[in-house]
Coordinates of C-alpha atoms and ligand atoms in Angstrom, one line a residue:
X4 CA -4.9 25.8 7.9
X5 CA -8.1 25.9 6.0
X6 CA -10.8 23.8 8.1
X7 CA -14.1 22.7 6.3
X8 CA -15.7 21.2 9.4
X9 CA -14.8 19.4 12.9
X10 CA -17.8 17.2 13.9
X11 CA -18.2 13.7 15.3
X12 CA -19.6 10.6 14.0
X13 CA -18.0 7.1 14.2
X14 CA -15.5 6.1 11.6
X15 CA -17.1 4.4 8.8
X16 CA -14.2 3.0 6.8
X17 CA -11.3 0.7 7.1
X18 CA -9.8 -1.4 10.0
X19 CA -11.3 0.9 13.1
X20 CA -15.0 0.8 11.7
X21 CA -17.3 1.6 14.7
X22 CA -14.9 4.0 16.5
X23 CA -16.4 7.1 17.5
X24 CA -14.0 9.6 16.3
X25 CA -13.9 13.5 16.6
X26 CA -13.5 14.4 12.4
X27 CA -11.2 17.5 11.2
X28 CA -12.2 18.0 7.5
X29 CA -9.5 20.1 5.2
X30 CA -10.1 21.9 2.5
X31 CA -8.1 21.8 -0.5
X32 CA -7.0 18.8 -2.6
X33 CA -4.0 18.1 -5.1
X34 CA -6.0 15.6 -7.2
X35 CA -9.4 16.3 -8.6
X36 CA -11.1 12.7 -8.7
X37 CA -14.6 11.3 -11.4
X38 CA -16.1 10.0 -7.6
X39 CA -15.2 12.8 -5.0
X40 CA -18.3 13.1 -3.0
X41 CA -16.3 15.9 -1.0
X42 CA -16.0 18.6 -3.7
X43 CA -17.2 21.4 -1.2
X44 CA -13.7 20.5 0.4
X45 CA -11.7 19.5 -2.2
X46 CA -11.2 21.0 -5.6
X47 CA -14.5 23.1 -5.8
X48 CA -13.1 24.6 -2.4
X49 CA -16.5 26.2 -1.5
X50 CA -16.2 26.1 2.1
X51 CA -14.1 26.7 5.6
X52 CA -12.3 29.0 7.1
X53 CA -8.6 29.8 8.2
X54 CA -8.0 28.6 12.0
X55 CA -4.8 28.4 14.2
X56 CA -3.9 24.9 15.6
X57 CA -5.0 26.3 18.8
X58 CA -8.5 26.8 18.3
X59 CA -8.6 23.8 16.5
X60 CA -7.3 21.5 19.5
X61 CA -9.8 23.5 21.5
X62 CA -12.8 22.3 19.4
X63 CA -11.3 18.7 19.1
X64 CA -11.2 18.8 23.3
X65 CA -14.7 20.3 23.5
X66 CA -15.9 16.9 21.4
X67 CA -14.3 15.0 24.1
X68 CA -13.6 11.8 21.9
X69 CA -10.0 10.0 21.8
X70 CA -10.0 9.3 18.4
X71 CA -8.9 11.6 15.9
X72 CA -9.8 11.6 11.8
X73 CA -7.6 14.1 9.7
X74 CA -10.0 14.0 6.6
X75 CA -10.1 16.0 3.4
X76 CA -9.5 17.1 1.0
X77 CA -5.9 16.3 1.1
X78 CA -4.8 16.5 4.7
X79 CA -1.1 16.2 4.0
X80 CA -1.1 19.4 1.7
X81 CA -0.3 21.5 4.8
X82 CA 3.0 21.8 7.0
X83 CA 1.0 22.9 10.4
X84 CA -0.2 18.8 10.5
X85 CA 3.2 18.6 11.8
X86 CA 2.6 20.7 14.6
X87 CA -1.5 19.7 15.1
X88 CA -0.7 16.2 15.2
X89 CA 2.2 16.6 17.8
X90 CA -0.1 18.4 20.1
X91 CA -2.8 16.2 19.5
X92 CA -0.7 13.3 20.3
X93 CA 0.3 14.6 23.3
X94 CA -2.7 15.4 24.5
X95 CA -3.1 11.8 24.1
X96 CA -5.5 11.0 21.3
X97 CA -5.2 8.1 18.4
X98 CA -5.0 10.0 14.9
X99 CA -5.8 8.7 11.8
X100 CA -4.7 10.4 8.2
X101 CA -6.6 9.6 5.7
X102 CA -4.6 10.5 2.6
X103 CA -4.0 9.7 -1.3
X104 CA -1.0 9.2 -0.6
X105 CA 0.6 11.8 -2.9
X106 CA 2.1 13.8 -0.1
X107 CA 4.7 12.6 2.5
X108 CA 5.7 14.8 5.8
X109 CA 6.7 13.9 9.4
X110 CA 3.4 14.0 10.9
X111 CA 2.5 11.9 14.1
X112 CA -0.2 9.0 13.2
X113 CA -1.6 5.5 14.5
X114 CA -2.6 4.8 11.6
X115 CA -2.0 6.1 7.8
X116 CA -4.9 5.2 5.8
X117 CA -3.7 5.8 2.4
X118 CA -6.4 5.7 -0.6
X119 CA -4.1 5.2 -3.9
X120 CA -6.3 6.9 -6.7
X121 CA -6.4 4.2 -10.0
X122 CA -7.2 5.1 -13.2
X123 CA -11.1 5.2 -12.8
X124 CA -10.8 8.6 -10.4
X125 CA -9.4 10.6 -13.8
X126 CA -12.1 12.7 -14.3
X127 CA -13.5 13.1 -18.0
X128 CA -15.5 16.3 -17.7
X129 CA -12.4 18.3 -17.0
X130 CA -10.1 20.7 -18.8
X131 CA -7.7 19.4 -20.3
X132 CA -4.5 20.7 -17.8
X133 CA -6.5 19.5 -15.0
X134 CA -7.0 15.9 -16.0
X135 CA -3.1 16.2 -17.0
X136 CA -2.0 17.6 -13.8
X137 CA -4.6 14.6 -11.9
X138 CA -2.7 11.9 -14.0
X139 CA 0.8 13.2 -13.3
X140 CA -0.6 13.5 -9.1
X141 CA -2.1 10.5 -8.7
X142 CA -0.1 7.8 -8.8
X143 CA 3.4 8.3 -6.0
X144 CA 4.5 4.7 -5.1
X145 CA 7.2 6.5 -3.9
X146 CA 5.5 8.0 -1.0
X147 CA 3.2 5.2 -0.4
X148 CA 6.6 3.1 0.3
X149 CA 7.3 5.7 2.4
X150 CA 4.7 5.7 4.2
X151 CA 3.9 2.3 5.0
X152 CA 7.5 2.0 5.8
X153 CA 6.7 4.4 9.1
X154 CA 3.6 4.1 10.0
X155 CA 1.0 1.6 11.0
X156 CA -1.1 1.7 7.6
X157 CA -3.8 0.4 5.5
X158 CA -4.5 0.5 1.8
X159 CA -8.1 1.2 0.4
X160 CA -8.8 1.1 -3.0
X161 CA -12.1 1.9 -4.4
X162 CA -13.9 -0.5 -6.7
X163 CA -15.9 0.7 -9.8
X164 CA -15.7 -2.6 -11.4
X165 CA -14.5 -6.2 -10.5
X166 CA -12.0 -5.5 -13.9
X167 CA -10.3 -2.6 -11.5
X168 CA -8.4 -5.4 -9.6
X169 CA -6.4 -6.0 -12.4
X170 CA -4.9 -2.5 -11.5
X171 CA -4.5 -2.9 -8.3
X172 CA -2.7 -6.0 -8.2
X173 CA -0.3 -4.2 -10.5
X174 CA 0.2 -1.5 -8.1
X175 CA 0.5 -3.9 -5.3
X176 CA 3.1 -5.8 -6.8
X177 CA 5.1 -2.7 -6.5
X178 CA 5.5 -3.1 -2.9
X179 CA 6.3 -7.0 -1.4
X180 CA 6.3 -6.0 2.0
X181 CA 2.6 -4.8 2.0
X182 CA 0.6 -7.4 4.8
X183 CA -2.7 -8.8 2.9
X184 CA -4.8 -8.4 5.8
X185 CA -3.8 -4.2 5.2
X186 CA -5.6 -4.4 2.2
X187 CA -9.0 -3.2 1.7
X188 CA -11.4 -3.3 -1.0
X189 CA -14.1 -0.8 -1.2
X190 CA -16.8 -0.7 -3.4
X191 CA -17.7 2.6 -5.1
X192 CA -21.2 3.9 -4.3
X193 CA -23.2 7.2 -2.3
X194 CA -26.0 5.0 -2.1
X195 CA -26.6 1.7 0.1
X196 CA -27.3 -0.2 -3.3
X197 CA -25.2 0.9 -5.1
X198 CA -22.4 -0.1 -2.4
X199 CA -24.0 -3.6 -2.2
X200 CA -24.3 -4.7 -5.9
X201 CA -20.5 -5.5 -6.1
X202 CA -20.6 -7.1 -3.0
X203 CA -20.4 -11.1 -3.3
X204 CA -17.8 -10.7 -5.9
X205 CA -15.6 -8.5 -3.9
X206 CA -15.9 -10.6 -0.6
X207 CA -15.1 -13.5 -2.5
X208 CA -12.2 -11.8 -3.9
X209 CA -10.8 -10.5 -0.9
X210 CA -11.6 -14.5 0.9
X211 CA -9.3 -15.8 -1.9
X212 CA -6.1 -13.3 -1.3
X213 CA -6.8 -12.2 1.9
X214 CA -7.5 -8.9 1.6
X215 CA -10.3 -6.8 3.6
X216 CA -14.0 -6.3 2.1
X217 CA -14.6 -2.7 3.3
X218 CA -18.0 -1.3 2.5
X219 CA -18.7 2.3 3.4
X220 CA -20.4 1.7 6.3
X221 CA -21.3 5.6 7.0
X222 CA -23.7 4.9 3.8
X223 CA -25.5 2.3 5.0
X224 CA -26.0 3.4 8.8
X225 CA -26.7 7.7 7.4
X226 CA -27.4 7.8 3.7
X227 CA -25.2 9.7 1.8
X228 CA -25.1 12.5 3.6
X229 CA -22.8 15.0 5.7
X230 CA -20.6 14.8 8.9
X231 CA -20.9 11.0 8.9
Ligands
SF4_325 S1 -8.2 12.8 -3.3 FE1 -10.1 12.6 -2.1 S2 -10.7 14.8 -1.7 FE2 -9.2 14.8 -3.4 S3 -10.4 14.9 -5.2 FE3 -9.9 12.7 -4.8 S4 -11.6 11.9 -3.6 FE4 -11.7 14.2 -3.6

């Protein structure tokens, strides 16, 4: 499986904000999003190296934390999670998958943190096949249902605009068992400011329907910057 990086920092993002986590970075990526601030791992696929499960458990017990982040890239592009995630569960750590929820396979996880890409991550500065092949990826309800169906999950969608939550209501709708409180609202940014200057609108929002306002916290404590 191609590894970008394993290092540790504390989760910045979602419902286990603050938890200091031992991160496994992928490379590779089905989609190719406007806002990906993780080309090196994703599309642009500059970086990493092949490593077996076993050296990679051996680096994840080195870091001594319990938690667990499978981070991309697009984790769920490769069959050997199945296996990683089996041993890491039984070695008794809490994983977390942070996906785009494109991909579905039997891997273990506490919790699925799915990122559905809207409309804004099309990117416009691409070939033409590639934006076509991003539109036709991006959007799986079919495996989101899936996977909020198994596992404990949460939902983050990334804000460019206050007008994006008319799309994500729509895609919400899709699925009435989704819990509120396992949505989360995330304002687009790479810089502190940027993150904030949405913020009272989004809070508000999220106060009304009882969704979750999710700033990227690893911004704000680190800049934008790496292995955060
Ligand atoms: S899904 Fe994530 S890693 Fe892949 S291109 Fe989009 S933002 Fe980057």
């Amino acid at each position: 499986m191609r590894i970008v990086e394993i290092f540790t920092s504390k989760q910045g993002e979602g419902l286990w904000t603050g938890t200091e986590s031992t991160f496994i970075r992928v490379g590779g990526c089905n989609l190719r999003c406007s806002f990906c601030d993780t080309r090196y791992a994703s599309w642009e696929q500059t970086e990493g190296k092949d490593l077996a499960i076993e050296e990679i458990v051996g680096r994840v017990l080195l870091f001594g934390r319990n938690h667990v982040i499978l981070t991309g890239g697009e984790p769920m592009l490769y069959t050997e999670m199945i296996p990683l995630t089996e041993q890491l569960e039984a070695m008794g750590h809490t994983i977390t998958i942070e996906t785009a929820g494109t991909l579905d396979s039997p891997v273990r996880c506490h919790l699925m943190s799915i990122s559905p890409k809207l409309s804004n991550s099309t990117p416009k500065d691409a070939d033409e096949h590639i934006i076509k092949r991003h539109e036709i990826n991006r959007n799986r309800p079919e495996v989101v249902r899936q996977l909020i169906g198994r596992y404990n999950y949460q939902l983050k969608f990334v804000i460019d605009s206050i007008n994006d939550i008319v799309e994500i209501e729509l895609f919400i709708s899709q699925f009435p068992e989704i819990i509120p409180d396992r949505v989360l609202l995330m304002p687009q940014g790479v810089t502190a400011e940027e993150i904030l200057r949405n913020e009272p609108r989004i809070m508000e929002y999220c106060e009304k329907k009882g969704y979750v306002y999710c700033p990227r916290m690893q911004i704000i404590w680190y800049g934008n910057r790496r292995r955060t």
